[in-house]
Structure formats: C-alpha cells, structure tokens
mmCIF file of C-alpha atoms in Angstrom:
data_model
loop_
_atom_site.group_PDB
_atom_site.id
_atom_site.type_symbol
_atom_site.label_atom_id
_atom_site.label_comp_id
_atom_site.label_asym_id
_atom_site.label_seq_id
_atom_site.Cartn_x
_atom_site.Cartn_y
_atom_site.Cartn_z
ATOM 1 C CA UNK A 1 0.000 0.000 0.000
ATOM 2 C CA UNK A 2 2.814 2.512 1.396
ATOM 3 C CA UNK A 3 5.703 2.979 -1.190
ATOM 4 C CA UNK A 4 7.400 5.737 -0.186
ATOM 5 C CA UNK A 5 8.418 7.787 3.062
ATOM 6 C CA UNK A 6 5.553 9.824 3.216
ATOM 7 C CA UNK A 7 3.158 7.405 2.701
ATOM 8 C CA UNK A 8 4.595 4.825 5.232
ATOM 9 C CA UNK A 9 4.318 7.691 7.639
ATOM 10 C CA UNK A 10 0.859 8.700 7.199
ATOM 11 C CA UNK A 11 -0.331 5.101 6.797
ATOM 12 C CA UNK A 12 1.510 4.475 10.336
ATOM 13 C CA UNK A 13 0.047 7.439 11.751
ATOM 14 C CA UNK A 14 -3.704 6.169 10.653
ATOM 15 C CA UNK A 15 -2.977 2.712 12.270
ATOM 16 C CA UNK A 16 -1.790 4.449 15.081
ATOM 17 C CA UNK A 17 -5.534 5.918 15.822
ATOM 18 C CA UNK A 18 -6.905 2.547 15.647
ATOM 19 C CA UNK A 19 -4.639 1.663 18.208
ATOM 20 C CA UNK A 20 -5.058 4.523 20.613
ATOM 21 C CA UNK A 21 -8.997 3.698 20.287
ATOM 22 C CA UNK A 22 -9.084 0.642 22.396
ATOM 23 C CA UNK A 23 -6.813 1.774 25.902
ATOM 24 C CA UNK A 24 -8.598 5.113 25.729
ATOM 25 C CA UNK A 25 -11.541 3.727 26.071
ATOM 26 C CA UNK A 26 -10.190 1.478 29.132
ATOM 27 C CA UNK A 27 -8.971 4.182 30.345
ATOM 28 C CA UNK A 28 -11.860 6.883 30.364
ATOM 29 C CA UNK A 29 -13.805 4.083 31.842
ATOM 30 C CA UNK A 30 -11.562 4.165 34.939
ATOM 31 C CA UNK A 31 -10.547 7.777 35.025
ATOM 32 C CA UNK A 32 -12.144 10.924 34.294
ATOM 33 C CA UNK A 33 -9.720 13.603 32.980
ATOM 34 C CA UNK A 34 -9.754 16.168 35.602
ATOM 35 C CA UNK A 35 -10.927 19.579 34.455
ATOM 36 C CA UNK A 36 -14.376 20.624 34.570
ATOM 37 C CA UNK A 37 -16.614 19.138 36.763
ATOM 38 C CA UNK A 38 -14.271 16.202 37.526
ATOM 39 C CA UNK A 39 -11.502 18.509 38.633
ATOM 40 C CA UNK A 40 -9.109 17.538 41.465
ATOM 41 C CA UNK A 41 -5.649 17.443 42.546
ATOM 42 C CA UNK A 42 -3.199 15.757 41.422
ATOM 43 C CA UNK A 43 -2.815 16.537 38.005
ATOM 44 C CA UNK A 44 -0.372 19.306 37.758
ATOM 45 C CA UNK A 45 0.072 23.404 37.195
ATOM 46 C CA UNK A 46 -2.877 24.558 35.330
ATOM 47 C CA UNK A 47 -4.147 27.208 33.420
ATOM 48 C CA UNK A 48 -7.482 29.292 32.418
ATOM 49 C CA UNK A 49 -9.836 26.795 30.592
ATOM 50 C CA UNK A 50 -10.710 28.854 27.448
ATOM 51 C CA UNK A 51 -6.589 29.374 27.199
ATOM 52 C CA UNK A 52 -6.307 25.689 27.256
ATOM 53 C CA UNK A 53 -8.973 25.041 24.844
ATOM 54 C CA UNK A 54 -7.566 27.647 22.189
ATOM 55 C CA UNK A 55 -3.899 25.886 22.904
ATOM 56 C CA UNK A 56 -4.830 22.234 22.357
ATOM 57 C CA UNK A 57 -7.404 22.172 19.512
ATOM 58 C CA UNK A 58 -5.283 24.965 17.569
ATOM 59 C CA UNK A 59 -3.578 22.207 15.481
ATOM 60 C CA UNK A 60 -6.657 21.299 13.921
ATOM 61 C CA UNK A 61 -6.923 24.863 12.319
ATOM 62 C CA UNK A 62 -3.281 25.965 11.931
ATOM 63 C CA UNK A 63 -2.220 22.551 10.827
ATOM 64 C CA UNK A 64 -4.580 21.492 8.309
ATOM 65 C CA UNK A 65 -3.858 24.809 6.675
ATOM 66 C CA UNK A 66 -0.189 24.740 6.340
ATOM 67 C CA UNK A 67 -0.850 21.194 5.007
ATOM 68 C CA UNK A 68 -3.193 20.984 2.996
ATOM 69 C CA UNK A 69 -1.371 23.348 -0.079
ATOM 70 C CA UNK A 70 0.730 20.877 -0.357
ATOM 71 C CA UNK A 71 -1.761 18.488 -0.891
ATOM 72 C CA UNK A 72 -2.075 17.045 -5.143
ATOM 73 C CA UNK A 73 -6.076 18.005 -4.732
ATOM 74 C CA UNK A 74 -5.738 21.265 -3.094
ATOM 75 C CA UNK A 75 -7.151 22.877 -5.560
ATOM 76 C CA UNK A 76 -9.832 20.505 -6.323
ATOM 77 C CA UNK A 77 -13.409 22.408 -4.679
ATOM 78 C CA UNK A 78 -14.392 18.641 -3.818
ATOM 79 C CA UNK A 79 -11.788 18.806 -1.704
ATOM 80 C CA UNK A 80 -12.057 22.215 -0.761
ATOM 81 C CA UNK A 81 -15.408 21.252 0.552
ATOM 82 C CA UNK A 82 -14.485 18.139 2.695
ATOM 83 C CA UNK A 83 -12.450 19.948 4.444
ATOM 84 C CA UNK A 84 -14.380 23.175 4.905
ATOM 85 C CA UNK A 85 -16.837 21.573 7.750
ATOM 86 C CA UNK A 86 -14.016 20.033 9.724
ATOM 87 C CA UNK A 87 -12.250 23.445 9.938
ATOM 88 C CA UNK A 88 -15.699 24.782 10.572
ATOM 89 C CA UNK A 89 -16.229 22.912 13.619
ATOM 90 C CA UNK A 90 -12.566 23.753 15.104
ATOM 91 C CA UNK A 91 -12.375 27.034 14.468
ATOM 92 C CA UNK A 92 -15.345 27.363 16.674
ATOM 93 C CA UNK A 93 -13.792 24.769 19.054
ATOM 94 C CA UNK A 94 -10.657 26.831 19.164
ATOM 95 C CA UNK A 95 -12.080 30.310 19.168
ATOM 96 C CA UNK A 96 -15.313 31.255 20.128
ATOM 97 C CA UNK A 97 -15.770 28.523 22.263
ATOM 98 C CA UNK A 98 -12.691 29.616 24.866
ATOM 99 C CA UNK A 99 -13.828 33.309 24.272
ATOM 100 C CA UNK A 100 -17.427 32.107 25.648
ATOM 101 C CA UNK A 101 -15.465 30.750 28.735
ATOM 102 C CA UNK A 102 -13.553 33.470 29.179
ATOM 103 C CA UNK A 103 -16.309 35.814 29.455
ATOM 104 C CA UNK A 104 -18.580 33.703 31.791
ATOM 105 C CA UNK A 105 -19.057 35.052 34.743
ATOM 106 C CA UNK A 106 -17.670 31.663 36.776
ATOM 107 C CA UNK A 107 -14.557 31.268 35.576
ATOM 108 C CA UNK A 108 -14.580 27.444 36.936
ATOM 109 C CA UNK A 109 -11.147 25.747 37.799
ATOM 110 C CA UNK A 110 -7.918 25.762 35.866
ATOM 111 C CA UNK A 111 -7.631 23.330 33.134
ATOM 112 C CA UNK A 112 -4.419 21.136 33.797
ATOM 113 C CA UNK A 113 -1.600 21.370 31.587
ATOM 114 C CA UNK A 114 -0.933 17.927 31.334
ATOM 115 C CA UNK A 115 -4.224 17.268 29.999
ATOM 116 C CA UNK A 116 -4.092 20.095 27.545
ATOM 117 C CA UNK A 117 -0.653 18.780 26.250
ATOM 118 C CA UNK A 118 -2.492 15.428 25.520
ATOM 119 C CA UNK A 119 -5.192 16.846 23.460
ATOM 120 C CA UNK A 120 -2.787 18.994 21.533
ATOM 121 C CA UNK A 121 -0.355 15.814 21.139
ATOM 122 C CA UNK A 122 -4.270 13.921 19.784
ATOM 123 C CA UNK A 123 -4.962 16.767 17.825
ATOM 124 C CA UNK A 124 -1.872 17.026 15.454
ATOM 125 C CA UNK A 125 -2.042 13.501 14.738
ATOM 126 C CA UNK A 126 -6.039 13.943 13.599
ATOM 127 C CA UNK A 127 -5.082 17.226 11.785
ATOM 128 C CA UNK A 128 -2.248 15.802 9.661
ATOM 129 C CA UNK A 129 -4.607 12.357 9.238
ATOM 130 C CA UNK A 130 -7.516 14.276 8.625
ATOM 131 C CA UNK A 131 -5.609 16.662 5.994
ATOM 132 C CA UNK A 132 -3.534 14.539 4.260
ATOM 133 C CA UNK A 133 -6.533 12.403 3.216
ATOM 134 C CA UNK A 134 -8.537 14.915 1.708
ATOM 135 C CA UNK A 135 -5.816 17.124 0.419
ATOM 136 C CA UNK A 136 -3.488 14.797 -0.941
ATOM 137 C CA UNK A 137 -4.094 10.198 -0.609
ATOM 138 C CA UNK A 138 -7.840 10.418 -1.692
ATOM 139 C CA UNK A 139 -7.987 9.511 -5.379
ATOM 140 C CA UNK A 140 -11.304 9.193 -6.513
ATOM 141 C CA UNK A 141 -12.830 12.164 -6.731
ATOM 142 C CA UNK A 142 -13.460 12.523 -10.445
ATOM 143 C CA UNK A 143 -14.326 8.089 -10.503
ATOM 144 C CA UNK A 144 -16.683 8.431 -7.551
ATOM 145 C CA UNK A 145 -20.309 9.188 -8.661
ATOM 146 C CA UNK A 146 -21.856 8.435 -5.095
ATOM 147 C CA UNK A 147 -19.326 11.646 -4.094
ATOM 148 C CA UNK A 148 -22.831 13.798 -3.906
ATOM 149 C CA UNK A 149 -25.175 11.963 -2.610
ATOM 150 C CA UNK A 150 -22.385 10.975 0.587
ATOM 151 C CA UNK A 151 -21.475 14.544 0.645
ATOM 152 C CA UNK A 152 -25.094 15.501 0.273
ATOM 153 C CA UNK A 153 -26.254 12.649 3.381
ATOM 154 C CA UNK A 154 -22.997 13.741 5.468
ATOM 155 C CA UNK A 155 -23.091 17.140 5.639
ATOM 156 C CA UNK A 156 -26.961 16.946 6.768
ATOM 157 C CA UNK A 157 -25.685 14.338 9.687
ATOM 158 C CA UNK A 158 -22.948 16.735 10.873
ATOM 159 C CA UNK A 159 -24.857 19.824 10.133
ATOM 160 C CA UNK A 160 -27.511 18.120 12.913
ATOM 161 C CA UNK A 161 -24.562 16.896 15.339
ATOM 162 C CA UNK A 162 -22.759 20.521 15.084
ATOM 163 C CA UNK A 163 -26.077 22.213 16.049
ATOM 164 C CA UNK A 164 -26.487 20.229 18.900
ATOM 165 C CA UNK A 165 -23.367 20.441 19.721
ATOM 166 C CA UNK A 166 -22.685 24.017 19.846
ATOM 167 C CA UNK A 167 -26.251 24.097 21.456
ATOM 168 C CA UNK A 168 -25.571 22.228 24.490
ATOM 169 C CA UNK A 169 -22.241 24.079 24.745
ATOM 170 C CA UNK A 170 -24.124 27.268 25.305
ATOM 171 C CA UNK A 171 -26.816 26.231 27.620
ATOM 172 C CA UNK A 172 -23.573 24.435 29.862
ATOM 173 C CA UNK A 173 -22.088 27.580 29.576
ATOM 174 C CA UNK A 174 -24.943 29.452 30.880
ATOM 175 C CA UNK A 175 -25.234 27.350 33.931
ATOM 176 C CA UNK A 176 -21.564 28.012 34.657
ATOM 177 C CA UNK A 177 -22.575 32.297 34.347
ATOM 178 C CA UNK A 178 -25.331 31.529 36.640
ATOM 179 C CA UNK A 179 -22.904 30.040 39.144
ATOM 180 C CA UNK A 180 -25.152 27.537 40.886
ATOM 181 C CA UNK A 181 -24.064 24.224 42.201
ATOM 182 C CA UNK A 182 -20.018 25.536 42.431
ATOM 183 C CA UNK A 183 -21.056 26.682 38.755
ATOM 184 C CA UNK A 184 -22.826 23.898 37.787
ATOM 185 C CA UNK A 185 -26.468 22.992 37.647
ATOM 186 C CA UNK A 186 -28.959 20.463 35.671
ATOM 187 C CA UNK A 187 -28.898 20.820 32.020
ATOM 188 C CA UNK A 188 -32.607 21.344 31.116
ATOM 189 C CA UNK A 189 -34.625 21.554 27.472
ATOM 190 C CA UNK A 190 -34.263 19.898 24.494
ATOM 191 C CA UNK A 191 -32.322 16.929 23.548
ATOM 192 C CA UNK A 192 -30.631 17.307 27.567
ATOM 193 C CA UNK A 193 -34.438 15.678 28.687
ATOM 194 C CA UNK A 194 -32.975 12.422 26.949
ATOM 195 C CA UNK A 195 -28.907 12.441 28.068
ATOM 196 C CA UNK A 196 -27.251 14.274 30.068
ATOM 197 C CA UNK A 197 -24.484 15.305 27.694
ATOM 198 C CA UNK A 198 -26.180 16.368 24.341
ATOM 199 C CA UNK A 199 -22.780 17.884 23.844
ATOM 200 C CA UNK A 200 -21.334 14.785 23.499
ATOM 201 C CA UNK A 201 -23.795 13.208 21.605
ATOM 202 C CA UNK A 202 -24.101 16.345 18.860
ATOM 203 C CA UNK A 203 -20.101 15.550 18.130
ATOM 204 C CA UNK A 204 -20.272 11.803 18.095
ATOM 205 C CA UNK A 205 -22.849 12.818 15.494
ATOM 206 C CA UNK A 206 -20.944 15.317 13.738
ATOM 207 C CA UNK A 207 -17.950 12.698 12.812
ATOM 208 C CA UNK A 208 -20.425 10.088 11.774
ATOM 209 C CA UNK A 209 -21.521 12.459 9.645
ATOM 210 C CA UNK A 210 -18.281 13.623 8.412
ATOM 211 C CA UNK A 211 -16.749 9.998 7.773
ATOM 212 C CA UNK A 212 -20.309 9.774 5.362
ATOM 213 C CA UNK A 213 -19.124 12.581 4.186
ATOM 214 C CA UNK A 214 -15.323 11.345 3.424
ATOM 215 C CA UNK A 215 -16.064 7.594 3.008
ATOM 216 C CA UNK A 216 -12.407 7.054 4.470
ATOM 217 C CA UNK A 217 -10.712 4.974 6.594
ATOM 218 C CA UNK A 218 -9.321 8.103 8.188
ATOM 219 C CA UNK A 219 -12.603 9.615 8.955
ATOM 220 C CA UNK A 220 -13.704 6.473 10.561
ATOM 221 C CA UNK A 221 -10.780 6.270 12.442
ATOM 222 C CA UNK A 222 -11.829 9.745 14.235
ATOM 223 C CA UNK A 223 -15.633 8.599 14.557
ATOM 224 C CA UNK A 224 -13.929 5.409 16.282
ATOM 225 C CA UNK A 225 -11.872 7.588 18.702
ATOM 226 C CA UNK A 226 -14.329 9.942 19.476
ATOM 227 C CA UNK A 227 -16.778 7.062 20.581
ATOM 228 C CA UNK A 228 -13.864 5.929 22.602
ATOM 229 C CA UNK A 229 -13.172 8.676 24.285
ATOM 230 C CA UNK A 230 -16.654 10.509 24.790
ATOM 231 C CA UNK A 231 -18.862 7.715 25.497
ATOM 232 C CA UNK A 232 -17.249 6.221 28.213
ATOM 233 C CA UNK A 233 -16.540 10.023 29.686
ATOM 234 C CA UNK A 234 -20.542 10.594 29.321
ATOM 235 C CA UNK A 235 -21.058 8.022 31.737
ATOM 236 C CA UNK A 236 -18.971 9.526 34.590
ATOM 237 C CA UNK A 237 -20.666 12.869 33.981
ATOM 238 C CA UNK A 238 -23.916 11.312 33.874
ATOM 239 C CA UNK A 239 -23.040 9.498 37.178
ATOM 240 C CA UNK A 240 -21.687 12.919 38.858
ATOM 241 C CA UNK A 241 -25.069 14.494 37.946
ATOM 242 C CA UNK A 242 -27.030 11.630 39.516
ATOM 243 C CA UNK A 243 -24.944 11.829 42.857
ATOM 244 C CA UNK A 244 -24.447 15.117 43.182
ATOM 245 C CA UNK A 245 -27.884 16.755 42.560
ATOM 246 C CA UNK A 246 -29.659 13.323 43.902
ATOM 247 C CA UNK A 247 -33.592 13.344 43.733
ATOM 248 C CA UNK A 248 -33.466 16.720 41.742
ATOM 249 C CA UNK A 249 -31.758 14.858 38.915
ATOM 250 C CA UNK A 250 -33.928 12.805 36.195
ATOM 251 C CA UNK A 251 -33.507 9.372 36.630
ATOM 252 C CA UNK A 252 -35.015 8.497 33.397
ATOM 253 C CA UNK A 253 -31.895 10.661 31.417
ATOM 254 C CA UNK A 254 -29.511 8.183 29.602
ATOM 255 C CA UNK A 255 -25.584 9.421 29.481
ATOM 256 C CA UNK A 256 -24.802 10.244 25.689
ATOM 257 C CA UNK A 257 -27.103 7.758 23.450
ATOM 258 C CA UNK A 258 -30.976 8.642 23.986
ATOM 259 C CA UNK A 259 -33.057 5.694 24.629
ATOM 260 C CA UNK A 260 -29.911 3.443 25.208
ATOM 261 C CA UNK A 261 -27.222 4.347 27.068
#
C-alpha cells in the first residue's frame, strides 16, 4: 500500500488511531480527565480553561492549513469542501468557544496542563490524518459518482450533530454564568431531557456524519476515537449528575445515546 516515506508515515500514523482507540476507552472508563466538573488534585500546574482550549485544539486549524497546499487536490473544490466543515467545527472549538469561557461570569477551575498537552499531542495527529486524506491520498474524486449523494447525506448528519453540539455548549455555559451548584447545575430543554451530555452526543454525530461525508478509513478512524473517548466520559458525567444533585436529577436521562445508554 505505502511505497514511499511519506506514505509509510501517514499510513503508520492512521494505524496508530486505531490503536489509541481501544486503551482510551479502558482508560476513560476508569478515570475521568480532571478539568471541569471532575476537577481535582493531582494533576499538575494549570491554566485558564478557554486558554487551554484555544492551545490544544489549535492544530486542527493551523495545521490542516499549512498542510493541505501541499496536498495534489488542493485545488480541487471537492476537496475544498471536505475539508471546509471540519475546519468549521474547530475554528469554533478553538475560538469562540474559549472566548465564551472566558467571558462567563464563573470562571470554573484551571484546566491542567498535562491534559491540555495530551489533546494537543491527539490533535496534530487527527489534523495531519484528517488533511492529508482529503488534500493529498484520496484519489477518486473525479471516478466516484456516489461523491454527492455521501457529501449531500454527510453534511446533513454533521450539520444536525454541530447544532447540537454548539447548542448544548451554550446552555452548559450558561449554567456556569449563573454560578449555581459551584457553577454547575442540571442541564434542562431539548435533547438534555434524553442524556445528560447532548454535547457529546451532537459531536459523536458530527464525525459520523463527516466519515459519510469522506467515506475514508481516516474519517472512521476519528468517529472510532471519538466514541472511545466521549462515550465512556458521558457516563462519569452522567453518574456525577445523579450523585451530586440526587432526587433533583432525572432518573429516566440516559448518558450520551438517547433511549440506550
């Protein structure tokens, strides 16, 4: 498959997040990554959470745009439009997401370093996979005539996953300016009557609906991870909810999936 340096490293890289897939999971299912709610000692010097979220998902803007020039399709617009809704979703991750922290009125606890450094070590790897498929190793975009209707059925998935997404974001982010419960209260309305982290859920829906969108093993790979890494954090947060705000909290709510889990 690989026959020459550049290709043997990105084909190593997307093996490599298959393989960080399974011991994250194992992991998250043991330990919840201490910032936000789960915060706790232990972990290190830390820093203002909307400085740590621009710092560690920056890759996935700055990256895929020094890379992807130098990609043979760059100027393809069918590549050009793969891309656009994967920047789309980080540039919003990386800045007006920490700018909405930043100006809520809780402030919440610093965001430790060494977790920060893990995500930005996670998110240079998913840039440069991410980019280097659609820019440069995927080669059938004049052969493919399903490339429409996948686009097409993709972009509606993760159009659906981003709105939730960035939805949930802002009614967490209002309970945080309201400052109840040491900044944080029960979610209420909308899809947060069926789990208790719709944020979660709207991304695990945006990357399905990007690796439609791609129909690539890289794509999949992310979709994969995420799962791996968000599902089994959903359940901690749903249990903090349930023992931390008790009877007030609905004990019907599933953690990320509604109606199963």
């Amino acid at each position: 498959m690989a026959s020459n340096p550049d290709q043997i490293f990105y084909y190593t890289c997307l093996v490599t997040f298959y393989l960080i897939a399974p011991p994250t999971w194992v992991g998250c299912q043991s330990t919840q990554a201490a910032y936000g709610k789960h915060a706790r000692p232990g972990w290190g010097p830390t820093i203002p959470p909307g400085l740590a979220w621009l710092l560690m998902e920056s890759p996935t803007v700055w990256l895929t745009l020094l890379l992807f020039p130098f990609g043979r399709h760059y100027t393809n617009p069918k590549a050009l439009l793969l891309i656009s809704p994967y920047l789309f979703h980080y540039v919003h991750r990386t800045i007006i997401y920490p700018l909405r922290l930043a100006w809520s009125t809780d402030k919440g606890t610093g965001f430790p370093v060494s977790v920060a450094s893990m995500g930005f070590g996670f998110n240079l790897l998913n840039a440069y996979v991410q980019a280097r498929w659609v820019s440069h190793y995927k080669d059938d975009y004049e052969s493919d005539e399903w490339f429409w209707w996948k686009f097409g059925g993709g972009l509606v998935i993760f159009g659906l996953g981003m709105w939730a997404n960035m939805w949930a974001d802002r009614v967490l982010v209002g309970l945080k300016k309201q400052g109840g419960g040491g900044g944080y209260g029960v979610p209420r309305g909308g899809l947060f009557e069926l789990v208790s982290c719709a944020n979660y859920f709207g991304e695990i829906v945006e990357w399905l609906g990007f690796t439609v969108m791609t129909w690539s093993w890289a794509a999949l790979a992310f979709f994969v991870y995420t799962c791996s890494n968000l599902i089994p954090r959903a359940r901690g947060s749903h249990q903090w909810y349930l023992d931390k705000f008790k009877e007030d909290y609905p004990k019907g709510r599933k953690a990320v999936i509604p109606f199963l889990y």
